[in-house]
Coordinates of N, CA and C in Angstrom, one line a residue:
M1 N -38.2 10.8 -46.5 CA -37.4 11.6 -45.5 C -37.9 12.0 -44.1
Q2 N -39.5 12.3 -44.7 CA -40.2 13.2 -42.9 C -40.2 11.8 -41.5
L3 N -40.5 10.9 -42.2 CA -40.1 9.5 -41.0 C -39.3 10.0 -40.7
F4 N -38.0 9.4 -40.9 CA -36.7 9.4 -40.9 C -36.0 10.4 -39.7
L5 N -36.6 11.6 -40.2 CA -36.7 12.9 -39.4 C -37.0 13.1 -37.8
I6 N -38.3 12.2 -37.7 CA -39.6 11.6 -36.8 C -38.8 10.6 -36.2
M7 N -38.2 10.1 -36.5 CA -37.3 8.5 -35.8 C -36.6 9.8 -35.0
I8 N -35.4 10.6 -35.7 CA -34.4 10.8 -34.3 C -35.0 11.5 -33.6
V9 N -36.0 12.3 -33.8 CA -36.9 13.5 -33.1 C -37.6 12.0 -31.7
N10 N -37.8 11.7 -32.4 CA -38.5 10.2 -31.6 C -37.2 9.5 -30.6
K11 N -36.5 9.1 -31.3 CA -35.0 8.8 -30.5 C -34.8 10.0 -29.2
K12 N -34.4 11.3 -30.1 CA -34.3 12.4 -28.7 C -34.9 12.0 -27.7
T13 N -36.5 12.8 -28.4 CA -36.9 12.8 -26.9 C -37.2 11.6 -26.1
A14 N -37.0 10.5 -26.2 CA -37.0 9.7 -25.2 C -35.3 9.0 -24.5
E15 N -34.3 9.7 -25.3 CA -33.3 9.7 -24.5 C -33.5 10.9 -22.9
Y16 N -34.5 11.9 -24.2 CA -34.2 12.7 -22.6 C -35.3 12.4 -21.6
L17 N -36.3 12.5 -22.2 CA -37.6 11.4 -20.7 C -36.9 10.3 -20.1
Q18 N -36.1 9.5 -20.5 CA -35.1 9.2 -19.7 C -34.5 9.4 -18.4
A19 N -33.1 10.5 -19.5 CA -32.0 11.3 -18.4 C -32.9 12.0 -17.5
E20 N -34.4 12.2 -17.4 CA -34.9 12.9 -17.1 C -35.9 11.9 -16.0
L21 N -36.3 10.8 -16.4 CA -36.7 9.6 -15.0 C -35.8 9.5 -14.6
I22 N -34.7 9.7 -14.5 CA -33.5 9.2 -13.7 C -32.4 10.3 -12.8
Y23 N -33.1 11.2 -13.4 CA -32.5 12.8 -11.9 C -33.4 12.8 -11.4
D24 N -34.7 13.1 -12.0 CA -35.8 12.8 -10.7 C -36.1 11.3 -9.8
G25 N -35.2 9.9 -10.1 CA -34.8 9.5 -9.5 C -34.6 9.4 -8.5
F26 N -33.2 10.4 -8.6 CA -31.9 11.0 -7.5 C -32.9 11.7 -6.2
R27 N -33.8 12.0 -7.3 CA -34.0 13.9 -6.1 C -35.4 13.3 -5.1
A28 N -36.6 11.8 -6.2 CA -37.5 11.3 -5.1 C -36.7 10.2 -3.7
A29 N -35.2 9.8 -4.3 CA -34.5 8.9 -3.2 C -33.7 9.4 -2.3
S30 N -33.6 11.1 -2.6 CA -32.4 11.7 -1.6 C -34.1 12.3 -0.3
A31 N -35.4 12.3 -0.7 CA -36.2 13.3 -0.4 C -35.9 13.0 1.2
D32 N -35.2 12.2 2.1 CA -35.4 12.6 3.5 C -34.2 12.3 3.7
G33 N -33.6 13.5 3.0 CA -31.9 14.3 3.2 C -31.0 13.3 2.4
T34 N -31.3 12.1 2.7 CA -29.6 11.2 2.3 C -29.7 11.0 1.0
L35 N -28.8 10.5 -0.2 CA -29.3 9.7 -1.2 C -28.6 8.6 -0.9
R36 N -29.3 7.0 -0.5 CA -28.0 6.0 -0.3 C -27.7 5.1 -1.7
Q37 N -26.8 5.2 -0.6 CA -26.0 4.2 -2.0 C -26.6 2.7 -3.0
R38 N -27.3 2.2 -2.1 CA -28.6 1.0 -2.4 C -29.8 1.3 -3.2
E39 N -30.4 2.7 -2.8 CA -30.8 3.9 -3.9 C -30.5 3.7 -5.1
I40 N -29.2 4.6 -4.7 CA -28.3 5.0 -6.2 C -28.7 3.7 -7.0
D41 N -28.0 2.8 -6.1 CA -28.3 0.4 -7.3 C -29.6 0.6 -7.9
A42 N -30.7 1.0 -6.8 CA -31.5 1.1 -7.3 C -32.2 1.8 -9.0
I43 N -31.4 2.5 -8.5 CA -31.7 3.8 -9.9 C -30.9 3.4 -11.2
S44 N -29.8 2.9 -10.9 CA -28.8 2.6 -11.3 C -29.1 1.1 -12.5
A45 N -30.4 0.0 -11.6 CA -30.9 -1.4 -12.2 C -32.0 -0.3 -13.1
L46 N -32.7 0.6 -13.4 CA -34.2 0.4 -13.6 C -33.7 1.2 -14.8
A47 N -31.9 2.5 -15.3 CA -31.8 2.8 -15.7 C -30.8 2.4 -17.8
K48 N -30.8 0.8 -17.1 CA -29.9 0.0 -17.8 C -30.9 -0.8 -17.8
K49 N -31.8 -0.9 -17.3 CA -33.3 -1.7 -17.7 C -33.8 -0.9 -19.3
L50 N -34.0 0.6 -19.3 CA -33.7 1.7 -19.7 C -32.9 1.6 -21.0
G51 N -31.5 1.0 -20.7 CA -31.0 0.9 -22.2 C -30.1 2.4 -22.0
M52 N -29.9 3.0 -20.7 CA -28.9 3.5 -20.7 C -27.6 3.3 -20.5
T53 N -26.6 3.9 -20.8 CA -25.6 3.4 -20.7 C -24.8 3.8 -18.9
E54 N -23.9 3.1 -18.3 CA -23.1 3.6 -16.9 C -22.4 4.8 -18.0
E55 N -21.6 5.5 -18.3 CA -21.3 7.1 -18.2 C -22.5 7.8 -18.3
K56 N -23.8 8.0 -19.3 CA -24.8 9.2 -19.2 C -25.7 8.5 -18.0
F57 N -25.5 7.0 -17.3 CA -26.1 7.9 -15.7 C -25.3 8.6 -14.9
Q58 N -23.8 7.8 -14.8 CA -22.9 8.4 -13.9 C -22.7 10.4 -14.4
T59 N -23.6 10.6 -15.6 CA -23.9 12.1 -15.5 C -24.4 12.7 -14.8
I60 N -24.9 11.8 -15.0 CA -26.9 12.4 -14.6 C -26.7 12.1 -13.3
L61 N -25.9 11.4 -12.2 CA -25.7 11.2 -11.2 C -24.7 13.0 -10.8
E62 N -23.8 13.2 -11.2 CA -23.0 13.8 -11.3 C -23.6 15.6 -10.9
L63 N -24.4 15.6 -12.1 CA -25.0 16.7 -12.1 C -26.2 17.2 -10.9
Y64 N -26.8 16.0 -10.7 CA -27.6 15.5 -9.7 C -26.5 16.2 -8.0
R65 N -25.6 15.7 -7.9 CA -24.6 16.3 -6.9 C -24.4 17.7 -6.9
E66 N -24.4 17.9 -8.1 CA -23.7 19.5 -8.0 C -24.8 20.4 -7.2

């Protein structure tokens, strides 16, 4: 049971860290004042490699743009 709980916590931590990494990618890419489509595409490619869904990626992008 303890191992199962650790696995759940680790998965949630990993998902949180992935979301934070992608959000920070948007921040870094727009440091010059503009977030360009090619930058969004590059961050999207990273998100996919991390196993993030397109829906989750779009949610983070929307949060960033707020």
